[in-house]
């Protein structure tokens, strides 16, 4: 754009000021939201058609104002926010915006990943040893493939001494509530500890995600979590933990959980109602298995579920049936998230196309099979590099999950890397022809079949499977079983031997989780090198 151009912003754009003095511009045509800081919004306000870019820079009086104005003008032009772009159709405008944002995001992502790798090498003893000079060869996300991956065993053996910022007084940080020392449930191996950085925020995500947008109404303040008894390093079911000790932060309450989640007693439900009322919780973050059991228990005991404004899910795979149960029970928007305790919490959010998008100001995801990157649409093990944690980092950390990277989603988050979550590596199954079957492959078969509230498909040995089912109340078990087995044979093989067993309660794992699929011997998976 030439410096003499006199641009004008589109008249239909809507501006909104945020609490941190930044601003959002809402595009009513494409429904996108753009974030700008205070200086950038001053520049935008001067794009009124009456000033040249040089005059705008002079008026702002910044030392590098002209360069800043030109850069912002180019970005705004690419994003179609100038009035000249209103001749484009909504589809053309959205496509142009997505392409521009992907390009800008990738450049920023490359810079952040290079800086994070060097920070880890320079400040953490473990990475100083494992990366060394290799850290200086990383300039882009693609260069990460030059580095070794890290595993849960590495974290277990080196945390905290060699995986914390040198000179860090961990106990002092915990007492000052700068970090929380969390313990994983051990669902993908033995339990391990990690520091949860309580000061880490994801402004980029908060400003754009509908779960946190003020355009959806008043911002949600108090929230509560309901998950496995040990996900936060506390065994809440052992006699129950007092209310005050379950306040994770000033605004987040952890509800008492139970190892008998599928047989919750009325007294436990009444305690949950009382806790939520006392805390004035407006939102719930839940393990979907535990939350579905909660809804069914309230229904069984003829109690009314507490009213909340929003529900987010994490910790375990969100099945088709549990999404239905939660939607019917709470009747509020549901926002699935992807994350893990050992990476410091949430790392990806759900879009309107029912896919996950990586919070790319905080994380970079790779998808590997036998150590090599997979193509778009193929399943790979997730390897995570963290970018902004204050006291530690993960570099190519194999978290134990599998996903399919997606080239382009077409949603409002399309500039953030996209993937479809498939389940855990150790829960992959093999069909009779040796092909891989994921938890998602199996769960998608339940679409439209209201037959099982809870299930677990177990691969006992090659070609031998057991299906445990807790049936939906009032469902026709014969028809539901026939429909599902027909679909299941289509992916496992016509010669697959499947035994169906109806149970009152699914067997609980040591991690207190209930995976939808399971292998008796995860290490025997022939087509996948299962990580440590």
Coordinates of C-alpha atoms in Angstrom, one line a residue:
X1 CA 0.0 0.0 0.0
X2 CA 1.5 3.4 -1.1
X3 CA 2.1 5.9 1.6
X4 CA -0.2 8.5 0.0
X5 CA -3.2 6.1 0.2
X6 CA -6.0 7.4 2.3
X7 CA -7.7 4.2 3.6
X8 CA -11.0 4.1 5.4
X9 CA -12.1 1.3 7.6
X10 CA -15.4 -0.5 6.8
X11 CA -18.3 1.3 8.5
X12 CA -19.9 -2.0 9.7
X13 CA -17.0 -3.0 12.0
X14 CA -17.8 -3.0 15.7
X15 CA -15.2 -1.9 18.3
X16 CA -15.1 -3.1 21.9
X17 CA -12.7 -2.1 24.7
X18 CA -11.4 -4.9 27.0
X19 CA -10.3 -4.7 30.6
X20 CA -6.5 -4.8 29.8
X21 CA -6.8 -1.7 27.6
X22 CA -6.7 -3.8 24.5
X23 CA -9.5 -3.7 21.9
X24 CA -11.5 -6.1 19.8
X25 CA -13.0 -5.4 16.4
X26 CA -15.9 -7.6 15.4
X27 CA -16.5 -8.2 11.7
X28 CA -20.3 -8.8 11.3
X29 CA -19.7 -10.1 7.8
X30 CA -17.4 -13.1 8.6
X31 CA -18.1 -13.2 12.4
X32 CA -14.4 -12.9 13.1
X33 CA -12.9 -11.0 16.0
X34 CA -9.5 -9.1 15.8
X35 CA -7.5 -8.0 18.8
X36 CA -5.5 -4.8 18.9
X37 CA -3.4 -3.0 21.5
X38 CA -4.0 0.6 22.5
X39 CA -1.5 2.1 20.0
X40 CA -2.9 0.0 17.1
X41 CA -6.4 1.0 17.8
X42 CA -5.3 4.7 17.7
X43 CA -3.8 4.0 14.3
X44 CA -7.0 2.4 13.1
X45 CA -9.1 5.3 14.3
X46 CA -7.1 7.6 12.0
X47 CA -7.8 5.4 8.9
X48 CA -10.7 7.7 8.1
X49 CA -9.9 8.6 4.5
X50 CA -8.7 12.1 5.4
X51 CA -5.1 11.4 6.3
X52 CA -2.2 9.9 4.4
X53 CA -0.2 7.1 6.2
X54 CA 2.7 9.5 6.7
X55 CA 0.3 12.1 8.3
X56 CA -1.1 9.4 10.6
X57 CA 2.5 8.5 11.7
X58 CA 3.4 12.1 12.3
X59 CA 0.3 12.7 14.4
X60 CA 1.1 9.7 16.6
X61 CA 4.6 11.0 17.1
X62 CA 6.2 7.6 17.6
X63 CA 9.9 7.2 16.8
X64 CA 9.2 4.4 14.4
X65 CA 5.6 5.5 13.7
X66 CA 5.7 5.4 9.9
X67 CA 7.0 1.8 9.8
X68 CA 4.4 0.7 12.4
X69 CA 1.6 2.4 10.5
X70 CA 2.6 0.9 7.2
X71 CA 2.9 -2.6 8.8
X72 CA -0.5 -2.3 10.4
X73 CA -2.1 -0.9 7.2
X74 CA -0.8 -3.9 5.2
X75 CA -2.2 -6.3 7.8
X76 CA -5.6 -4.6 7.8
X77 CA -5.6 -4.5 4.1
X78 CA -4.9 -8.3 3.9
X79 CA -7.6 -9.0 6.5
X80 CA -10.2 -7.1 4.4
X81 CA -11.1 -4.5 7.0
X82 CA -10.8 -1.5 4.6
X83 CA -13.9 -0.3 2.9
X84 CA -12.6 -1.3 -0.5
X85 CA -13.0 -5.0 0.5
X86 CA -16.8 -4.8 1.0
X87 CA -17.3 -5.8 -2.6
X88 CA -16.0 -9.3 -1.8
X89 CA -18.6 -11.9 -0.9
X90 CA -18.6 -13.2 2.7
X91 CA -17.0 -16.5 1.5
X92 CA -14.2 -14.7 -0.4
X93 CA -13.6 -12.3 2.5
X94 CA -13.4 -15.2 5.0
X95 CA -11.0 -17.1 2.8
X96 CA -8.8 -14.1 2.3
X97 CA -8.7 -13.4 6.0
X98 CA -8.0 -17.0 6.9
X99 CA -5.0 -17.2 4.5
X100 CA -3.6 -13.9 5.8
X101 CA -3.9 -14.9 9.4
X102 CA -2.4 -18.3 8.8
X103 CA 0.6 -16.7 7.2
X104 CA 1.1 -14.2 10.0
X105 CA 0.5 -16.8 12.6
X106 CA 3.1 -19.1 11.2
X107 CA 5.8 -16.4 11.2
X108 CA 5.1 -15.6 14.8
X109 CA 5.0 -19.3 15.7
X110 CA 8.4 -19.9 14.1
X111 CA 10.0 -17.1 16.2
X112 CA 8.4 -18.3 19.4
X113 CA 9.4 -21.9 19.0
X114 CA 13.0 -20.9 18.3
X115 CA 13.1 -18.7 21.4
X116 CA 11.5 -21.4 23.6
X117 CA 14.0 -24.1 22.5
X118 CA 16.9 -21.8 23.4
X119 CA 15.3 -20.8 26.7
X120 CA 15.0 -24.4 27.7
X121 CA 18.6 -25.2 26.7
X122 CA 19.9 -22.1 28.6
X123 CA 17.8 -22.4 31.8
X124 CA 17.0 -26.1 32.4
X125 CA 19.7 -28.6 33.2
X126 CA 18.0 -31.5 31.5
X127 CA 17.7 -29.7 28.1
X128 CA 21.2 -28.2 28.4
X129 CA 22.4 -31.8 28.3
X130 CA 19.9 -33.3 25.8
X131 CA 19.8 -30.4 23.3
X132 CA 23.1 -28.6 23.6
X133 CA 24.2 -27.1 20.2
X134 CA 21.2 -28.6 18.5
X135 CA 19.1 -25.8 20.0
X136 CA 20.8 -23.2 17.8
X137 CA 19.7 -25.1 14.6
X138 CA 16.0 -24.5 15.3
X139 CA 14.6 -21.4 13.5
X140 CA 11.2 -22.7 12.4
X141 CA 8.6 -25.2 13.7
X142 CA 9.8 -27.6 11.0
X143 CA 13.3 -27.6 12.5
X144 CA 12.0 -29.2 15.7
X145 CA 12.4 -32.6 13.9
X146 CA 16.2 -32.1 14.4
X147 CA 15.7 -32.5 18.2
X148 CA 15.1 -35.6 20.3
X149 CA 11.6 -36.2 21.8
X150 CA 11.1 -36.3 25.5
X151 CA 8.9 -38.8 27.4
X152 CA 7.0 -39.1 30.6
X153 CA 9.9 -41.2 31.9
X154 CA 12.2 -38.2 31.3
X155 CA 9.8 -35.9 33.4
X156 CA 9.4 -38.5 36.1
X157 CA 13.2 -39.0 36.5
X158 CA 14.2 -35.3 36.2
X159 CA 11.5 -33.2 37.8
X160 CA 11.9 -31.0 39.7
X161 CA 15.6 -30.6 40.0
X162 CA 16.6 -30.7 36.4
X163 CA 13.4 -29.4 34.8
X164 CA 12.9 -26.2 36.7
X165 CA 14.4 -22.8 36.1
X166 CA 17.8 -22.7 37.9
X167 CA 17.6 -21.0 41.3
X168 CA 13.8 -21.6 41.6
X169 CA 12.5 -22.0 45.1
X170 CA 9.5 -24.3 44.4
X171 CA 8.2 -24.2 47.9
X172 CA 8.2 -20.4 48.0
X173 CA 6.3 -20.3 44.7
X174 CA 3.7 -22.7 45.9
X175 CA 3.2 -20.7 49.1
X176 CA 2.9 -17.5 47.2
X177 CA 0.3 -19.1 44.9
X178 CA 2.4 -18.4 41.8
X179 CA 2.4 -22.1 40.9
X180 CA 0.4 -25.2 41.9
X181 CA 2.2 -28.6 42.2
X182 CA -0.1 -31.0 40.3
X183 CA 0.0 -34.7 40.0
X184 CA -1.2 -36.6 36.9
X185 CA -3.7 -39.5 37.2
X186 CA -1.3 -41.9 35.6
X187 CA -3.6 -42.9 32.8
X188 CA -0.7 -43.1 30.3
X189 CA 1.8 -44.6 32.6
X190 CA 2.9 -44.0 36.2
X191 CA 1.9 -40.8 37.9
X192 CA 4.2 -37.8 37.7
X193 CA 4.3 -34.3 39.1
X194 CA 4.4 -31.0 37.2
X195 CA 4.2 -27.3 38.1
X196 CA 1.0 -25.6 37.0
X197 CA 1.8 -21.9 36.3
X198 CA -1.1 -20.0 37.8
X199 CA 0.1 -16.7 36.1
X200 CA 0.0 -18.2 32.6
X201 CA -2.8 -16.7 30.7
X202 CA -3.8 -17.1 27.1
X203 CA -5.2 -13.7 26.1
X204 CA -5.3 -14.7 22.5
X205 CA -7.6 -17.5 23.2
X206 CA -9.7 -15.7 25.8
X207 CA -10.4 -12.8 23.5
X208 CA -11.7 -15.1 20.7
X209 CA -13.3 -18.1 22.3
X210 CA -17.1 -17.8 22.8
X211 CA -16.8 -19.4 26.2
X212 CA -14.9 -16.3 27.4
X213 CA -16.3 -13.6 25.2
X214 CA -18.2 -10.7 26.8
X215 CA -20.4 -10.7 23.7
X216 CA -22.0 -13.9 25.2
X217 CA -23.0 -11.9 28.2
X218 CA -21.3 -11.1 31.6
X219 CA -17.9 -12.7 32.0
X220 CA -18.0 -15.9 34.0
X221 CA -16.1 -15.4 37.3
X222 CA -16.5 -18.3 39.8
X223 CA -16.1 -21.8 38.5
X224 CA -15.8 -25.4 39.8
X225 CA -14.2 -28.6 38.6
X226 CA -15.5 -32.1 38.8
X227 CA -13.1 -34.8 37.7
X228 CA -11.3 -38.0 38.9
X229 CA -10.4 -38.1 42.6
X230 CA -6.7 -37.8 41.9
X231 CA -6.3 -35.6 38.8
X232 CA -5.2 -32.7 41.0
X233 CA -3.0 -34.8 43.3
X234 CA -5.7 -35.1 45.9
X235 CA -7.6 -38.2 46.9
X236 CA -10.9 -36.4 47.5
X237 CA -13.0 -39.5 48.0
X238 CA -11.2 -40.6 51.2
X239 CA -13.6 -39.1 53.7
X240 CA -14.0 -35.9 51.6
X241 CA -11.9 -32.7 51.7
X242 CA -13.2 -29.6 53.5
X243 CA -14.5 -26.8 51.3
X244 CA -11.7 -24.4 52.2
X245 CA -9.0 -26.9 51.2
X246 CA -10.7 -27.4 47.8
X247 CA -10.3 -23.8 46.7
X248 CA -7.7 -24.2 44.0
X249 CA -7.6 -20.4 43.5
X250 CA -9.7 -17.6 44.7
X251 CA -12.3 -18.3 42.0
X252 CA -11.9 -22.1 41.3
X253 CA -13.5 -24.7 43.6
X254 CA -12.7 -28.4 43.3
X255 CA -15.8 -30.5 44.0
X256 CA -15.4 -33.7 46.0
X257 CA -15.2 -36.7 43.7
X258 CA -15.6 -40.4 44.2
X259 CA -14.1 -43.7 43.2
X260 CA -17.6 -45.1 42.8
X261 CA -18.7 -42.5 40.3
X262 CA -21.3 -44.8 38.7
X263 CA -23.0 -45.3 42.0
X264 CA -23.2 -41.8 43.5
X265 CA -25.3 -41.6 46.7
X266 CA -27.9 -38.9 47.3
X267 CA -25.9 -37.3 50.1
X268 CA -23.0 -36.8 47.7
X269 CA -25.3 -35.1 45.2
X270 CA -26.7 -32.8 47.9
X271 CA -23.2 -31.8 49.0
X272 CA -22.3 -30.9 45.4
X273 CA -25.5 -28.7 45.2
X274 CA -24.5 -27.0 48.5
X275 CA -20.9 -26.4 47.4
X276 CA -21.9 -24.9 44.1
X277 CA -24.4 -22.6 45.8
X278 CA -21.9 -21.5 48.4
X279 CA -19.2 -20.8 45.8
X280 CA -21.8 -19.2 43.5
X281 CA -20.2 -21.1 40.6
X282 CA -21.3 -20.0 37.1
X283 CA -19.3 -22.6 35.1
X284 CA -18.2 -26.2 35.5
X285 CA -15.1 -27.8 34.1
X286 CA -15.7 -31.5 34.1
X287 CA -14.4 -34.9 33.2
X288 CA -17.2 -36.0 30.8
X289 CA -17.4 -39.6 32.2
X290 CA -17.8 -38.3 35.7
X291 CA -20.2 -35.5 34.6
X292 CA -22.4 -38.0 32.7
X293 CA -22.5 -40.2 35.7
X294 CA -23.5 -37.1 37.8
X295 CA -26.3 -36.2 35.5
X296 CA -27.7 -39.8 35.5
X297 CA -27.4 -39.9 39.3
X298 CA -29.4 -36.7 39.7
X299 CA -32.0 -38.2 37.4
X300 CA -32.1 -41.5 39.4
X301 CA -32.6 -39.7 42.7
X302 CA -35.1 -37.3 41.2
X303 CA -33.0 -34.2 42.0
X304 CA -32.7 -31.0 40.0
X305 CA -29.3 -30.4 38.6
X306 CA -27.6 -27.1 39.6
X307 CA -28.0 -24.3 37.1
X308 CA -24.8 -23.1 35.5
X309 CA -24.0 -20.9 32.5
X310 CA -21.3 -22.9 30.8
X311 CA -19.8 -26.4 30.8
X312 CA -16.3 -27.3 29.6
X313 CA -14.9 -30.8 29.3
X314 CA -11.5 -32.3 29.6
X315 CA -9.4 -35.0 31.2
X316 CA -11.0 -37.9 29.3
X317 CA -12.3 -38.6 25.8
X318 CA -15.7 -37.0 25.2
X319 CA -17.9 -39.7 23.7
X320 CA -20.9 -39.2 21.5
X321 CA -23.3 -40.5 24.2
X322 CA -21.8 -38.4 27.0
X323 CA -22.1 -35.3 24.9
X324 CA -25.8 -36.1 24.5
X325 CA -26.3 -36.7 28.2
X326 CA -24.5 -33.5 29.2
X327 CA -26.5 -31.4 26.7
X328 CA -29.8 -32.8 27.8
X329 CA -28.9 -32.6 31.5
X330 CA -27.4 -29.1 31.8
X331 CA -29.0 -27.4 28.7
X332 CA -26.0 -25.0 28.4
X333 CA -23.3 -24.6 25.8
X334 CA -20.5 -27.2 26.0
X335 CA -16.9 -26.3 25.2
X336 CA -14.6 -29.3 25.0
X337 CA -10.9 -28.6 25.7
X338 CA -7.8 -30.6 25.1
X339 CA -5.0 -30.5 27.7
X340 CA -3.1 -32.5 30.3
X341 CA -1.9 -31.9 33.9
X342 CA 1.7 -32.6 32.8
X343 CA 1.7 -29.8 30.2
X344 CA 0.2 -27.3 32.6
X345 CA -3.5 -27.4 31.7
X346 CA -5.5 -26.6 28.5
X347 CA -3.7 -26.5 25.2
X348 CA -6.5 -26.6 22.6
X349 CA -10.1 -25.5 22.2
X350 CA -13.1 -26.8 20.3
X351 CA -14.5 -25.0 17.3
X352 CA -17.9 -25.0 15.6
X353 CA -16.8 -27.7 13.2
X354 CA -16.1 -30.0 16.2
X355 CA -12.4 -30.0 15.9
X356 CA -9.6 -28.8 18.2
X357 CA -7.4 -25.8 17.6
X358 CA -4.0 -25.4 19.3
X359 CA -3.6 -22.3 21.5
X360 CA -0.7 -21.3 19.4
X361 CA 0.6 -18.5 21.6
X362 CA 1.3 -21.2 24.2
X363 CA 2.0 -24.5 22.4
X364 CA 3.2 -26.1 19.2
X365 CA 1.9 -29.6 18.3
X366 CA 3.7 -32.1 16.1
X367 CA 2.1 -35.5 15.1
X368 CA 4.5 -38.3 14.8
X369 CA 4.5 -42.0 13.8
X370 CA 7.6 -44.0 14.5
X371 CA 9.3 -40.7 15.1
X372 CA 8.5 -39.2 11.8
X373 CA 5.9 -36.5 11.0
X374 CA 2.6 -37.7 9.5
X375 CA 0.7 -36.2 6.6
X376 CA -2.5 -34.2 7.1
X377 CA -5.4 -36.6 7.8
X378 CA -3.2 -39.4 9.1
X379 CA -3.0 -40.4 12.8
X380 CA 0.1 -39.5 14.7
X381 CA 1.3 -39.3 18.3
X382 CA 1.1 -35.8 19.7
X383 CA 4.5 -34.2 20.6
X384 CA 4.1 -30.9 22.4
X385 CA 6.5 -27.9 22.7
X386 CA 5.5 -25.3 25.2
X387 CA 6.3 -21.6 24.6
X388 CA 5.5 -19.4 27.5
X389 CA 5.7 -21.3 30.8
X390 CA 7.7 -19.2 33.3
X391 CA 9.5 -21.9 35.2
X392 CA 9.8 -24.9 32.9
X393 CA 9.2 -26.0 29.3
X394 CA 8.4 -29.1 27.3
X395 CA 10.3 -29.7 24.1
X396 CA 8.7 -32.3 21.8
X397 CA 7.0 -34.0 24.7
X398 CA 5.2 -37.2 23.9
X399 CA 2.1 -36.8 25.9
X400 CA 0.7 -40.2 25.0
X401 CA -2.3 -39.2 22.8
X402 CA -3.0 -39.6 19.1
X403 CA -4.6 -37.2 16.7
X404 CA -5.1 -36.3 13.0
X405 CA -3.7 -33.0 11.9
X406 CA -6.1 -31.1 9.6
X407 CA -4.8 -28.7 6.9
X408 CA -7.7 -26.2 7.1
X409 CA -10.9 -26.3 9.1
X410 CA -12.9 -23.4 7.6
X411 CA -14.0 -22.1 11.1
X412 CA -13.4 -18.9 12.9
X413 CA -10.1 -20.3 14.4
X414 CA -8.7 -21.4 11.1
X415 CA -5.4 -19.6 11.6
X416 CA -4.7 -21.8 14.6
X417 CA -3.4 -25.3 13.8
X418 CA -6.2 -27.8 13.8
X419 CA -6.5 -31.5 14.7
X420 CA -9.1 -34.2 15.4
X421 CA -8.4 -36.0 18.7
X422 CA -8.4 -39.8 18.4
X423 CA -7.7 -41.1 21.9
X424 CA -4.7 -42.5 23.8
X425 CA -1.8 -44.3 22.1
X426 CA -2.0 -47.2 24.6
X427 CA -5.7 -47.7 23.8
X428 CA -5.3 -48.2 20.0
X429 CA -6.8 -51.4 18.8
X430 CA -5.9 -53.6 15.8
X431 CA -8.5 -54.9 13.4
X432 CA -8.2 -58.5 12.2
X433 CA -6.3 -57.2 9.0
X434 CA -3.7 -55.5 11.2
X435 CA -5.0 -51.9 10.6
X436 CA -5.1 -49.4 13.4
X437 CA -8.5 -48.6 15.1
X438 CA -8.7 -45.6 17.4
X439 CA -11.0 -44.8 20.3
X440 CA -12.7 -42.2 18.0
X441 CA -13.2 -44.8 15.2
X442 CA -15.2 -46.9 17.7
X443 CA -17.1 -44.1 19.4
X444 CA -18.2 -42.6 16.1
X445 CA -20.2 -45.8 15.5
X446 CA -22.6 -44.8 18.4
X447 CA -23.9 -41.9 16.4
X448 CA -27.7 -42.3 16.3
X449 CA -27.7 -45.4 18.6
X450 CA -29.1 -44.7 22.0
X451 CA -28.2 -48.0 23.6
X452 CA -25.2 -47.6 26.0
X453 CA -24.6 -44.9 28.6
X454 CA -21.1 -46.3 29.3
X455 CA -19.1 -48.9 27.3
X456 CA -15.6 -50.2 27.0
X457 CA -14.3 -52.2 24.0
X458 CA -11.3 -54.4 25.1
X459 CA -8.9 -56.2 22.7
X460 CA -8.2 -59.4 24.6
X461 CA -5.9 -60.8 22.0
X462 CA -5.5 -60.8 18.2
X463 CA -9.0 -60.9 16.7
X464 CA -10.6 -61.4 20.1
X465 CA -12.7 -58.5 21.7
X466 CA -14.9 -58.0 24.6
X467 CA -17.5 -55.2 24.7
X468 CA -18.7 -54.2 28.2
X469 CA -22.0 -52.2 28.2
X470 CA -23.9 -50.3 30.8
X471 CA -27.2 -49.9 28.8
X472 CA -29.3 -46.8 28.5
X473 CA -32.4 -47.0 30.7
X474 CA -35.4 -48.1 28.6
X475 CA -33.4 -48.9 25.5
X476 CA -34.1 -52.0 23.4
X477 CA -30.9 -53.9 24.1
X478 CA -31.4 -56.4 21.3
X479 CA -31.8 -53.8 18.5
X480 CA -29.1 -51.6 19.9
X481 CA -26.6 -54.4 20.2
X482 CA -27.3 -55.7 16.6
X483 CA -26.9 -52.2 15.1
X484 CA -23.7 -51.5 16.9
X485 CA -22.1 -55.0 16.2
X486 CA -22.9 -54.6 12.6
X487 CA -21.0 -51.3 12.4
X488 CA -18.2 -52.7 14.6
X489 CA -17.6 -55.6 12.4
X490 CA -17.2 -53.2 9.5
X491 CA -14.1 -51.7 11.1
X492 CA -12.7 -54.6 13.0
X493 CA -13.3 -57.2 10.3
X494 CA -16.0 -59.7 9.5
X495 CA -14.0 -62.4 11.3
X496 CA -13.6 -60.5 14.5
X497 CA -14.9 -62.4 17.5
X498 CA -16.8 -60.0 19.8
X499 CA -18.4 -61.0 23.1
X500 CA -20.9 -58.6 24.6
X501 CA -21.3 -58.4 28.4
X502 CA -23.8 -56.2 30.2
X503 CA -22.5 -54.9 33.5
X504 CA -23.8 -52.7 36.4
X505 CA -20.5 -50.8 36.5
X506 CA -17.4 -50.6 34.3
X507 CA -14.0 -51.7 35.8
X508 CA -12.1 -48.7 37.0
X509 CA -8.5 -48.2 36.1
X510 CA -5.7 -47.3 38.6
X511 CA -5.9 -43.7 37.2
X512 CA -9.7 -43.7 38.1
X513 CA -10.5 -43.3 34.4
X514 CA -12.7 -45.3 32.0
X515 CA -11.3 -45.3 28.5
X516 CA -13.7 -46.3 25.8
X517 CA -11.2 -48.7 24.2
X518 CA -8.5 -50.7 25.9
X519 CA -5.8 -53.3 25.1
X520 CA -4.8 -56.1 27.5
X521 CA -1.3 -55.6 26.3
X522 CA -0.5 -52.1 24.9
X523 CA 3.1 -53.1 24.1
X524 CA 1.9 -55.8 21.7
X525 CA 0.6 -53.3 19.2
X526 CA 2.5 -54.4 16.1
X527 CA 2.0 -51.3 13.8
X528 CA 2.9 -48.6 16.4
X529 CA 5.9 -48.1 18.6
X530 CA 4.2 -47.2 21.9
X531 CA 6.2 -44.5 23.8
X532 CA 7.6 -44.8 27.3

